[in-house]
mmCIF file with all atom_site columns, C-alpha atoms in Angstrom:
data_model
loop_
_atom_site.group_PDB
_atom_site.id
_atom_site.type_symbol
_atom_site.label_atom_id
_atom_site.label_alt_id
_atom_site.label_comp_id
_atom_site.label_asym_id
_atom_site.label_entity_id
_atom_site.label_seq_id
_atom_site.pdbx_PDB_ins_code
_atom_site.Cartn_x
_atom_site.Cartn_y
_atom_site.Cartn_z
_atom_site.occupancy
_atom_site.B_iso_or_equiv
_atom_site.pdbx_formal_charge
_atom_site.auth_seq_id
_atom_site.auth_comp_id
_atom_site.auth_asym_id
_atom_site.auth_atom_id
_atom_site.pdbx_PDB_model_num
ATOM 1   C CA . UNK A 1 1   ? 0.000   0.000  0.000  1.00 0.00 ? 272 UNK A CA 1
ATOM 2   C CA . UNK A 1 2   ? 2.395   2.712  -1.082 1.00 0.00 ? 273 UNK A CA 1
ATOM 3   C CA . UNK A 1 3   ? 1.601   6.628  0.759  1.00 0.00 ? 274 UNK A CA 1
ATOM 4   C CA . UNK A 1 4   ? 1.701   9.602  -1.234 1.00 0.00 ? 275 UNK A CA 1
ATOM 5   C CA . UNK A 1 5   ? 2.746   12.212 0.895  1.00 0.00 ? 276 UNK A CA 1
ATOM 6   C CA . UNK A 1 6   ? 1.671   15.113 -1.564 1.00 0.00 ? 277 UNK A CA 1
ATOM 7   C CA . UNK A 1 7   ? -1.962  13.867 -0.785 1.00 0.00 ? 278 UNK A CA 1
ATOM 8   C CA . UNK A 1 8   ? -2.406  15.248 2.627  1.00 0.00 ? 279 UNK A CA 1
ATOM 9   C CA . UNK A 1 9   ? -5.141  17.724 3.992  1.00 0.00 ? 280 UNK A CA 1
ATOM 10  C CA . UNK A 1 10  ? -5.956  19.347 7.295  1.00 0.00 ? 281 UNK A CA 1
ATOM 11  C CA . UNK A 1 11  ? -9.276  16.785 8.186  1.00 0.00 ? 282 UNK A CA 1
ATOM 12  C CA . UNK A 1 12  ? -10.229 18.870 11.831 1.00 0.00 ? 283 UNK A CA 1
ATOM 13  C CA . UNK A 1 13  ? -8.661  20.841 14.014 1.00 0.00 ? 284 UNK A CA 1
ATOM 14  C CA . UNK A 1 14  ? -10.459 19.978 17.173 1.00 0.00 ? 285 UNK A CA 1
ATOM 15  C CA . UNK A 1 15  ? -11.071 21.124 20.360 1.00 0.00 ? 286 UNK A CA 1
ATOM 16  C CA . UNK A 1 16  ? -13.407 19.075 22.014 1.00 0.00 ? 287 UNK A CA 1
ATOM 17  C CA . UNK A 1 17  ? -13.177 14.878 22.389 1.00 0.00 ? 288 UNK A CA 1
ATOM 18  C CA . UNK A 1 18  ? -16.384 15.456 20.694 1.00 0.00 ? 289 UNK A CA 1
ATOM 19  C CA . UNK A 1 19  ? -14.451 16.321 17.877 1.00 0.00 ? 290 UNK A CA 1
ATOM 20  C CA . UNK A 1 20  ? -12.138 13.671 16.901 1.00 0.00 ? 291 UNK A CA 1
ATOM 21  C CA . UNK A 1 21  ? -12.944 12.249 13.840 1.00 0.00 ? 292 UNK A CA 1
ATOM 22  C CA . UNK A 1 22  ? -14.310 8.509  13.855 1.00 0.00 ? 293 UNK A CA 1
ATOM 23  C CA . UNK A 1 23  ? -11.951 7.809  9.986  1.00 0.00 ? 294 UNK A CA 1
ATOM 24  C CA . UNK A 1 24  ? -10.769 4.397  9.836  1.00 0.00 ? 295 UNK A CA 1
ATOM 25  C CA . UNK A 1 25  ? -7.315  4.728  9.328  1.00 0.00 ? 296 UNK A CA 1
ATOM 26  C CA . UNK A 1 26  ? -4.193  4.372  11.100 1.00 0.00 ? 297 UNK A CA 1
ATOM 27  C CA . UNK A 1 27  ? -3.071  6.866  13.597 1.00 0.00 ? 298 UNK A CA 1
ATOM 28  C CA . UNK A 1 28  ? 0.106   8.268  14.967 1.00 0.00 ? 299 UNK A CA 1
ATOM 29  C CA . UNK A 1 29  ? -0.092  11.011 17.162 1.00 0.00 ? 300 UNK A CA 1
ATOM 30  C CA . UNK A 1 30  ? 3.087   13.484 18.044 1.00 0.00 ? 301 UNK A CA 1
ATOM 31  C CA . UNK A 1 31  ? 3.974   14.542 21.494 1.00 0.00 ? 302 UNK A CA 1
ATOM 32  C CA . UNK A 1 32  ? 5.430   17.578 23.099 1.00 0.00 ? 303 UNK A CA 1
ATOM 33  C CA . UNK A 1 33  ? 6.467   20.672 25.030 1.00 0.00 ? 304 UNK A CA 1
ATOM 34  C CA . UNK A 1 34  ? 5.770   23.585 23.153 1.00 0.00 ? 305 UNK A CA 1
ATOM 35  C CA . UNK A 1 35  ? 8.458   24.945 20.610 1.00 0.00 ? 306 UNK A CA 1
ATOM 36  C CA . UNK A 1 36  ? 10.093  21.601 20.778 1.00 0.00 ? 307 UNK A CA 1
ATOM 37  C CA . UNK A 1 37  ? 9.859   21.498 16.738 1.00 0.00 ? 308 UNK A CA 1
ATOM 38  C CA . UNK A 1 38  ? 6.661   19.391 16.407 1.00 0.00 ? 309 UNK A CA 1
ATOM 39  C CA . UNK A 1 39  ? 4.879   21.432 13.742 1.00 0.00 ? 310 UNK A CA 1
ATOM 40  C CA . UNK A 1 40  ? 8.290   22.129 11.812 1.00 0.00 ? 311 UNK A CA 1
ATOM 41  C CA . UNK A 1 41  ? 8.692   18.117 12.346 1.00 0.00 ? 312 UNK A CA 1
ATOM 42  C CA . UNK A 1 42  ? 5.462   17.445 10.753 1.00 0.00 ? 313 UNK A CA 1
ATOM 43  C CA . UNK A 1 43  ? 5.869   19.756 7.680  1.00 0.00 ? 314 UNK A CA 1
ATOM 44  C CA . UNK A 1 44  ? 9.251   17.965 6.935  1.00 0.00 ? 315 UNK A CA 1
ATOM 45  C CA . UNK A 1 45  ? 7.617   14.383 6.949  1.00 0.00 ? 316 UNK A CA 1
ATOM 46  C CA . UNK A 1 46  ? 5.128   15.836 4.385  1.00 0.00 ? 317 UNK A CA 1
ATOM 47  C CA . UNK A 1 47  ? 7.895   17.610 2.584  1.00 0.00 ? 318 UNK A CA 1
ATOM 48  C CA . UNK A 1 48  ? 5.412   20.748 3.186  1.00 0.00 ? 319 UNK A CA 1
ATOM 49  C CA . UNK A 1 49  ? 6.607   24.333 4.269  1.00 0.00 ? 320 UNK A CA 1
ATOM 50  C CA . UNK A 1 50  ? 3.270   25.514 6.365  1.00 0.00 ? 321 UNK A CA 1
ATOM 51  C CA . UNK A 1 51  ? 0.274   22.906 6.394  1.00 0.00 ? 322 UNK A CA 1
ATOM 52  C CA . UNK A 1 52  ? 1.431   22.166 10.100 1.00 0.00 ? 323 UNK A CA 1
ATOM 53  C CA . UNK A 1 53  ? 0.929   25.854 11.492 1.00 0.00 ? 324 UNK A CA 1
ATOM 54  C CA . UNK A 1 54  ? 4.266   27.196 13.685 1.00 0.00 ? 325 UNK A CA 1
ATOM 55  C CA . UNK A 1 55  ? 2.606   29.158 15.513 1.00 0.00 ? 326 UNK A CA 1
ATOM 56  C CA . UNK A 1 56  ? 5.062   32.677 17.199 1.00 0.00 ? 327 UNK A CA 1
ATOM 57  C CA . UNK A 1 57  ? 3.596   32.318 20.205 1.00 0.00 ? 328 UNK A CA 1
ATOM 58  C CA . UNK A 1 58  ? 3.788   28.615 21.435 1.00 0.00 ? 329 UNK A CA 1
ATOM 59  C CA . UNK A 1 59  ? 0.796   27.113 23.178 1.00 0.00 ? 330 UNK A CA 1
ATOM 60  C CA . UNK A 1 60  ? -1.213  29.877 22.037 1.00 0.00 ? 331 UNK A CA 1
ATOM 61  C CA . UNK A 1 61  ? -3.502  26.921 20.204 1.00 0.00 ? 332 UNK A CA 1
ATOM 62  C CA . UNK A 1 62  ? -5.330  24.187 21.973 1.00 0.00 ? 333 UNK A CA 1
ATOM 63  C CA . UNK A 1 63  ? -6.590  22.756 19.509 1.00 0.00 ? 334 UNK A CA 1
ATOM 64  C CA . UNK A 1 64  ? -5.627  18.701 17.973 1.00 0.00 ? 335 UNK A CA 1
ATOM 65  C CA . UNK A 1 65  ? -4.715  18.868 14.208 1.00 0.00 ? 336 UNK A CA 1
ATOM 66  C CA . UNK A 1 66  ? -6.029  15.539 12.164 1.00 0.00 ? 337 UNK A CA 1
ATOM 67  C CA . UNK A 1 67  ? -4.096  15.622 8.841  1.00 0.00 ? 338 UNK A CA 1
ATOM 68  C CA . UNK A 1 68  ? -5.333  13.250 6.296  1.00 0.00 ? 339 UNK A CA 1
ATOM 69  C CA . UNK A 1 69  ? -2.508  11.341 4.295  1.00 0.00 ? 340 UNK A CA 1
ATOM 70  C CA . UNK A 1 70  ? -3.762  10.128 1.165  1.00 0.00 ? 341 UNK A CA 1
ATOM 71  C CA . UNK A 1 71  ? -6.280  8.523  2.822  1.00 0.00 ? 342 UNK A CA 1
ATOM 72  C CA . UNK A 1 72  ? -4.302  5.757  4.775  1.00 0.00 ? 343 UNK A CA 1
ATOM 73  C CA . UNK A 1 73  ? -2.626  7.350  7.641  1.00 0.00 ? 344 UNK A CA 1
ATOM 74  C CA . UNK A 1 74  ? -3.639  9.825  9.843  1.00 0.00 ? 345 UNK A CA 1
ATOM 75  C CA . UNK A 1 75  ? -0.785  12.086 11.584 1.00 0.00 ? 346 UNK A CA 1
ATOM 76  C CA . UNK A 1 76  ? -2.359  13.622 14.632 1.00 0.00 ? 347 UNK A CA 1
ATOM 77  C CA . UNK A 1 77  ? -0.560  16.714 16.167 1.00 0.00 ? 348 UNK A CA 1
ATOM 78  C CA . UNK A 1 78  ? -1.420  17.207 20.366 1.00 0.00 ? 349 UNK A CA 1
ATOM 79  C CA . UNK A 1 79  ? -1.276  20.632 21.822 1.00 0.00 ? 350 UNK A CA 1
ATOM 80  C CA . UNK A 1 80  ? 1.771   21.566 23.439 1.00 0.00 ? 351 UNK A CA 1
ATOM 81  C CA . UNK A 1 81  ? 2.591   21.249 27.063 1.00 0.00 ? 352 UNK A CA 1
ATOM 82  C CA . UNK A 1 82  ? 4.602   23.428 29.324 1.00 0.00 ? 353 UNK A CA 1
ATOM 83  C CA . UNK A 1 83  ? 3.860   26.842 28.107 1.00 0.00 ? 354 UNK A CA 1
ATOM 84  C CA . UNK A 1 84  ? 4.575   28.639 31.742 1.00 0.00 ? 355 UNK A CA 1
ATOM 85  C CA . UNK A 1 85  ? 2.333   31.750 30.141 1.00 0.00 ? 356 UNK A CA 1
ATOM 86  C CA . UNK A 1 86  ? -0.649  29.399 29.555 1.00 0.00 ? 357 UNK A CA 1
ATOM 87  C CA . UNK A 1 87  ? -3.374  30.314 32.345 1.00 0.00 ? 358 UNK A CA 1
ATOM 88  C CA . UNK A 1 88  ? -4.763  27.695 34.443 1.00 0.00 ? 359 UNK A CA 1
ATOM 89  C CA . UNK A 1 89  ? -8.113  27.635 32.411 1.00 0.00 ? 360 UNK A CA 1
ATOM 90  C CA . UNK A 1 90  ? -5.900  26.969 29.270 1.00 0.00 ? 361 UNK A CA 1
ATOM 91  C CA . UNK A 1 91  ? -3.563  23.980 31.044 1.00 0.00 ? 362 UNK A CA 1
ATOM 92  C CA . UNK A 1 92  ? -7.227  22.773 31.920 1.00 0.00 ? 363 UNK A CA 1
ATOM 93  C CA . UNK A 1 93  ? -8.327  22.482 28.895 1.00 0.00 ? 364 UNK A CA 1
ATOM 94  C CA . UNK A 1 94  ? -5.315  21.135 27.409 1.00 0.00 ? 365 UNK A CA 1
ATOM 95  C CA . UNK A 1 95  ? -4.873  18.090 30.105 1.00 0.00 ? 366 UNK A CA 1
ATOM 96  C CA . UNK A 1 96  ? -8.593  17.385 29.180 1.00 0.00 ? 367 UNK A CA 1
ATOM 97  C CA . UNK A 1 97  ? -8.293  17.415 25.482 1.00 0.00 ? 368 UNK A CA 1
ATOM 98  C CA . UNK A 1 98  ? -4.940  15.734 25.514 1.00 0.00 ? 369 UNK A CA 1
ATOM 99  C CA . UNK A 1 99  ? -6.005  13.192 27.977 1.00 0.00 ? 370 UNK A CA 1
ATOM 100 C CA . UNK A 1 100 ? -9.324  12.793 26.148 1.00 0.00 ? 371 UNK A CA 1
ATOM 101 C CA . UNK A 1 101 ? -7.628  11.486 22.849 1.00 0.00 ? 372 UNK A CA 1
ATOM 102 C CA . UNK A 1 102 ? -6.018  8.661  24.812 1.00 0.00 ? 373 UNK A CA 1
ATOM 103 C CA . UNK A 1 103 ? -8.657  7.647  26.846 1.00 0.00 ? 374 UNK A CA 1
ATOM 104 C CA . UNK A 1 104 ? -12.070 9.077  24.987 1.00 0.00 ? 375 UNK A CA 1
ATOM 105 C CA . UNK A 1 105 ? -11.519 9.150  21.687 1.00 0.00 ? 376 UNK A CA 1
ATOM 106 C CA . UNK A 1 106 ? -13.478 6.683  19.742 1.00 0.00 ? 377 UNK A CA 1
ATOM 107 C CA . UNK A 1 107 ? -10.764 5.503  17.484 1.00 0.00 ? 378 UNK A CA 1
ATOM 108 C CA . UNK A 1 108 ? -8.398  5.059  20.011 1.00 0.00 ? 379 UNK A CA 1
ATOM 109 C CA . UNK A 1 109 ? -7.894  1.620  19.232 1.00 0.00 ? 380 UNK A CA 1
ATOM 110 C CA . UNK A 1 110 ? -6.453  2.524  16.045 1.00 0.00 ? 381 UNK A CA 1
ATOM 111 C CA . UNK A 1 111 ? -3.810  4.753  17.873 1.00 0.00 ? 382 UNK A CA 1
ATOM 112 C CA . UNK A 1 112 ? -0.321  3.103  16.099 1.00 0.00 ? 383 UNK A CA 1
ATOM 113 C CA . UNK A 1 113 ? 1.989   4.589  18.608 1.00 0.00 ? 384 UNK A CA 1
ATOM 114 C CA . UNK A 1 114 ? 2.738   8.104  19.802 1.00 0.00 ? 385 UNK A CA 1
ATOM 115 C CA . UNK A 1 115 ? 6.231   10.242 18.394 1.00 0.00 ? 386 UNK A CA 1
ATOM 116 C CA . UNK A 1 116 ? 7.295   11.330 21.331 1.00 0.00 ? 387 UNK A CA 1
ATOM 117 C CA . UNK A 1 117 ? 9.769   14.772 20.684 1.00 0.00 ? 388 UNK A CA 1
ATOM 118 C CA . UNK A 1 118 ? 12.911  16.089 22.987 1.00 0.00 ? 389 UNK A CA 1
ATOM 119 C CA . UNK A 1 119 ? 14.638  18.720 22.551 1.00 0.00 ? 390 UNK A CA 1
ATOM 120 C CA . UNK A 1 120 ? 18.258  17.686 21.914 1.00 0.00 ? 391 UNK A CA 1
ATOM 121 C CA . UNK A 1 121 ? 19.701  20.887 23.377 1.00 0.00 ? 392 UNK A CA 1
ATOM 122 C CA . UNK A 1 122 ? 17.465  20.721 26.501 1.00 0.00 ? 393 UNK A CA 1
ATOM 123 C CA . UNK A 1 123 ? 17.044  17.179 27.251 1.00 0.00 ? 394 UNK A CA 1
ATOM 124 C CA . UNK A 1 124 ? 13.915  15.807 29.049 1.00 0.00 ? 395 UNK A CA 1
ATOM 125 C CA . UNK A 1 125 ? 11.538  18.389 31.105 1.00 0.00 ? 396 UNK A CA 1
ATOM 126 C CA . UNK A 1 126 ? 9.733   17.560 34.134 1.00 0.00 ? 397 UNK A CA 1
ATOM 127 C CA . UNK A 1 127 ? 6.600   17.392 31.613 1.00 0.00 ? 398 UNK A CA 1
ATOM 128 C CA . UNK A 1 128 ? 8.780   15.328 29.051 1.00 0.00 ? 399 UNK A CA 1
ATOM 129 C CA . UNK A 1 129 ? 9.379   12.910 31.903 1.00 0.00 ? 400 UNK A CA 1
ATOM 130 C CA . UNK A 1 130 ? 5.457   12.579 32.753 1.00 0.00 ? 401 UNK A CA 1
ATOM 131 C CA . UNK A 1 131 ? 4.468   12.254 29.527 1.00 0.00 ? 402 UNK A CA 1
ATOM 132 C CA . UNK A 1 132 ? 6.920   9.303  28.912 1.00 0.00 ? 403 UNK A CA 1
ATOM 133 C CA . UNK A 1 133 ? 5.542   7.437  32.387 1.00 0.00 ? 404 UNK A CA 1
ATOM 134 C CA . UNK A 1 134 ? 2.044   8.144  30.848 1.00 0.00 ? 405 UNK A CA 1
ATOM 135 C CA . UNK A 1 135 ? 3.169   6.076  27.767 1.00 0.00 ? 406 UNK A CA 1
ATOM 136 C CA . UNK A 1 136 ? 5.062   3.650  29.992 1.00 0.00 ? 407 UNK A CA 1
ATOM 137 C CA . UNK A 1 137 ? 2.464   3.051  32.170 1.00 0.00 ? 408 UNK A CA 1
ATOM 138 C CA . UNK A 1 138 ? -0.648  2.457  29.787 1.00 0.00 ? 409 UNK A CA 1
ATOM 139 C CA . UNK A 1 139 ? 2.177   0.182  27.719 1.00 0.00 ? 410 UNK A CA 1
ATOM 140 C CA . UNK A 1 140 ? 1.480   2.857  24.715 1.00 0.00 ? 411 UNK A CA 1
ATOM 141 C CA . UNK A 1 141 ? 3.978   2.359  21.475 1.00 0.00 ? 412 UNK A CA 1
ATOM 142 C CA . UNK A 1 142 ? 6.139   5.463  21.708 1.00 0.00 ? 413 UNK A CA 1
ATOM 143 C CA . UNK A 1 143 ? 8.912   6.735  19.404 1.00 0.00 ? 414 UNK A CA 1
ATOM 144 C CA . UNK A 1 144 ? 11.358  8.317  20.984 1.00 0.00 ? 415 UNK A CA 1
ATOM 145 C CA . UNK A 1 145 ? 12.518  11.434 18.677 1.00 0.00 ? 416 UNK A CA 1
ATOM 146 C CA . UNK A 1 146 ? 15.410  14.059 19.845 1.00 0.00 ? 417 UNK A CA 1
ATOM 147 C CA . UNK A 1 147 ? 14.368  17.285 17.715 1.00 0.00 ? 418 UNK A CA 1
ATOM 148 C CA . UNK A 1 148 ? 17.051  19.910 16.706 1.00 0.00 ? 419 UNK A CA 1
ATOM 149 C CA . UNK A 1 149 ? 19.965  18.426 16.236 1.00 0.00 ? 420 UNK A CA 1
ATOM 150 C CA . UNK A 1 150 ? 21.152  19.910 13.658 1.00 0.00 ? 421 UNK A CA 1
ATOM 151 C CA . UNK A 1 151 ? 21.905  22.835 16.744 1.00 0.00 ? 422 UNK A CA 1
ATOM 152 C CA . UNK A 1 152 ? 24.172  20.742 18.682 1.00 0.00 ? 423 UNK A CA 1
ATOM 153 C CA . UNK A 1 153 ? 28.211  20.728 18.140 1.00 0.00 ? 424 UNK A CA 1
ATOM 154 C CA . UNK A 1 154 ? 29.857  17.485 17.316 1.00 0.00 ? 425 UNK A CA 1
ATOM 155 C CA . UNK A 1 155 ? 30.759  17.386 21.399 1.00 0.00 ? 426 UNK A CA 1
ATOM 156 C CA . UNK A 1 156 ? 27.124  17.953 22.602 1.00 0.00 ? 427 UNK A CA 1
ATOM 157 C CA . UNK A 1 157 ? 26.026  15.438 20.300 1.00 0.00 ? 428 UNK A CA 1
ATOM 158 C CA . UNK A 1 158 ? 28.473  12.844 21.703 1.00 0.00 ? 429 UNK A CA 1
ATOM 159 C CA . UNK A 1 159 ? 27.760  13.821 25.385 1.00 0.00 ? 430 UNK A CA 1
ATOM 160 C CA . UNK A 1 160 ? 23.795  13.196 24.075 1.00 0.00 ? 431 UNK A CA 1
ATOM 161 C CA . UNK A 1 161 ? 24.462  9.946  22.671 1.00 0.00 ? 432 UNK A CA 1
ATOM 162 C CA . UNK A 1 162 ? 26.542  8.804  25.162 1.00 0.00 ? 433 UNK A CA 1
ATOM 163 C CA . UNK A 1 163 ? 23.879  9.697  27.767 1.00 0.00 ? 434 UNK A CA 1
ATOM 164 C CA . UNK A 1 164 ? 21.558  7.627  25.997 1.00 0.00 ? 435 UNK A CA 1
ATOM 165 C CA . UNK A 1 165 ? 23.624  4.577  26.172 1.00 0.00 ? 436 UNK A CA 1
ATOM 166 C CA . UNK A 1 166 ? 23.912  5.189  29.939 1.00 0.00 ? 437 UNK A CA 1
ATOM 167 C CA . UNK A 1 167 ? 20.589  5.712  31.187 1.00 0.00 ? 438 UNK A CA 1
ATOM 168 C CA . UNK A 1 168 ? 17.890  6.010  28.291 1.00 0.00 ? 439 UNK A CA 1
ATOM 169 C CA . UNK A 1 169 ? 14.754  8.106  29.383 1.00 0.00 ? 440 UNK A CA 1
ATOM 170 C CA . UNK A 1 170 ? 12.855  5.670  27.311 1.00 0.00 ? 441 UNK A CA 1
ATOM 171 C CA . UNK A 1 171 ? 14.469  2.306  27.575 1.00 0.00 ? 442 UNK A CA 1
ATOM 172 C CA . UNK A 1 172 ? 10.883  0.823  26.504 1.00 0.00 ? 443 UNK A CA 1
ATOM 173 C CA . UNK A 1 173 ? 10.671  3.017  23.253 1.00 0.00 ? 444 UNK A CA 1
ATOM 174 C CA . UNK A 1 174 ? 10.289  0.636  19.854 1.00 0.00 ? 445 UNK A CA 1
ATOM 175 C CA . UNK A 1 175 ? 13.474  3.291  18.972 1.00 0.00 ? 446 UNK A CA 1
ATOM 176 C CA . UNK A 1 176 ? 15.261  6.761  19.215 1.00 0.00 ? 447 UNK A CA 1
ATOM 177 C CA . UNK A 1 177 ? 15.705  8.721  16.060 1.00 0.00 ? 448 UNK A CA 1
ATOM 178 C CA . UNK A 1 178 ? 17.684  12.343 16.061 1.00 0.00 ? 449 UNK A CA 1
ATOM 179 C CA . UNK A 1 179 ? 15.833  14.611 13.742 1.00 0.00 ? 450 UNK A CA 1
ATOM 180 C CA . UNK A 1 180 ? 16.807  18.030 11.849 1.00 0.00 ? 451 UNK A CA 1
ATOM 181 C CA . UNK A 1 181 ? 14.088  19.403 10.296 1.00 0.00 ? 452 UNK A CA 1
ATOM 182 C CA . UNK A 1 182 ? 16.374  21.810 8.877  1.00 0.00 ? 453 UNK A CA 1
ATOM 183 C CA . UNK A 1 183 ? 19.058  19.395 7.396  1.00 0.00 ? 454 UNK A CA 1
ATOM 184 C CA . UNK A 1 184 ? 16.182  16.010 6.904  1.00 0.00 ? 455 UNK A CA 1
ATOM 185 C CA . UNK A 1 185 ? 18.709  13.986 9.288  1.00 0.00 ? 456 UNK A CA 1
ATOM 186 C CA . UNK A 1 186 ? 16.020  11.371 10.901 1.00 0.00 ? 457 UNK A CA 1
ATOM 187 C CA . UNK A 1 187 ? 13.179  11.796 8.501  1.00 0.00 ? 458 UNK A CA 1
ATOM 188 C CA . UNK A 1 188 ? 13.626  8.632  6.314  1.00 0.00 ? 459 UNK A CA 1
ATOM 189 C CA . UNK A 1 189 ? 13.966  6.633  9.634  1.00 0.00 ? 460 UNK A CA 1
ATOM 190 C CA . UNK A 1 190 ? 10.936  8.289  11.257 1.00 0.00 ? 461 UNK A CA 1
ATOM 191 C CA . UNK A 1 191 ? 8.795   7.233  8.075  1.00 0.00 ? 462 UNK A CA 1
ATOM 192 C CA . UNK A 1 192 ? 10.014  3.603  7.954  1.00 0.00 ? 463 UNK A CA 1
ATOM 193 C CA . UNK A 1 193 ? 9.559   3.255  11.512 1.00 0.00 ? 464 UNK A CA 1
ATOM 194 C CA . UNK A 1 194 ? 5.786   4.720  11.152 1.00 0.00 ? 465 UNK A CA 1
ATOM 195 C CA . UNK A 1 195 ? 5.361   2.682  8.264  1.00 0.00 ? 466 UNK A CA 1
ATOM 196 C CA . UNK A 1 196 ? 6.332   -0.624 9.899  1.00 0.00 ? 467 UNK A CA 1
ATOM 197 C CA . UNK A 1 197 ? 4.133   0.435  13.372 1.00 0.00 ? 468 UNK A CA 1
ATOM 198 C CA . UNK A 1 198 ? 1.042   1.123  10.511 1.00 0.00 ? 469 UNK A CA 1
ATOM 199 C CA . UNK A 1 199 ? 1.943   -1.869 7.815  1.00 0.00 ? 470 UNK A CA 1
ATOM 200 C CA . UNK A 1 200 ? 2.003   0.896  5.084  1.00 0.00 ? 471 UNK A CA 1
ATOM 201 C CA . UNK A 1 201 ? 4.965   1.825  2.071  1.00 0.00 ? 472 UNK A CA 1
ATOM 202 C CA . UNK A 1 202 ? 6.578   5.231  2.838  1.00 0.00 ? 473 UNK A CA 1
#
């Protein structure tokens, strides 16, 4: 079943569990603080400069993004967590939304596994760390991707990687991919892993 990544659309941006779409097709959802890279991540799988909106003010939208990909895959992009200027109305809503798509969503079931994003230069936050004992805990599939990479100096990236080796934040992850989406570095491994988790052709 081979993907054509130019055949993607924006299905529902949604804002209430009520919203998520009930589409038969396989899901992947992306995880992470806000301005760790997600929507910049998203536009470089799709080879697209601005259908995933980077938004200048991070966690300004609380809204979950269902993109369409020619009609076989479905990318979904979560809010982002840790904005310290989001009030406590907005952290509300976003721990009930977010929560909501693992736990209310009617086509959870078809939930592949969540990409799970770091930033490289920053390592895990506190709200990295309880997202990843979320996914640990409910035994969710989780890819493990370290974003902005293309940032770090060859010695940062070697103190990174040899962290990882040591004591890996997510030793249960089915893998950990660095990813540029500046330079592409990680973005054929991202796909093949998503395409083995959803049995689909890149």
């Amino acid at each position: 079943m081979k993907l054509n990544i130019h055949n993607v659309s924006l299905l529902i941006s949604a804002g209430t569990p009520q919203q998520f779409p009930t589409v038969s097709l396989p899901q992947i959802a992306f995880s992470g603080r806000s301005n760790v890279g997600k929507s910049s991540l998203i536009n470089a799988l799709l080879q697209r400069k601005k259908l995933a909106r980077v938004s200048s003010t991070p966690g300004k939208t609380i809204t979950i993004n269902f993109y369409n990909v020619d009609n076989k895959l479905m990318l979904v992009d979560l809010p982002g967590y840790g904005y310290a200027k989001r009030t406590f109305a907005q952290q509300e809503k976003w721990s009930a939304l977010t929560d909501g798509y693992f736990t209310k969503n009617p086509s959870k079931n078809l939930l592949c596994a969540t990409v799970q994003l770091i930033d490289s230069r920053i390592g895990p936050t506190e709200d990295d760390w309880q997202m990843l004992r979320f996914l640990h805990a409910t035994n969710a599939p989780h890819i493990l991707v370290y974003t902005k990479v293309d940032k770090l100096n060859r010695t940062q990236r070697s103190t990174l990687e040899t962290q990882l080796k040591e004591n890996h934040p997510a030793p249960d992850a089915l893998t950990t991919i660095f990813f540029s989406s500046e330079t592409k570095e990680g973005r054929e491994a991202l796909w093949e892993e998503i395409s083995q988790v959803c049995g689909i052709t890149p």
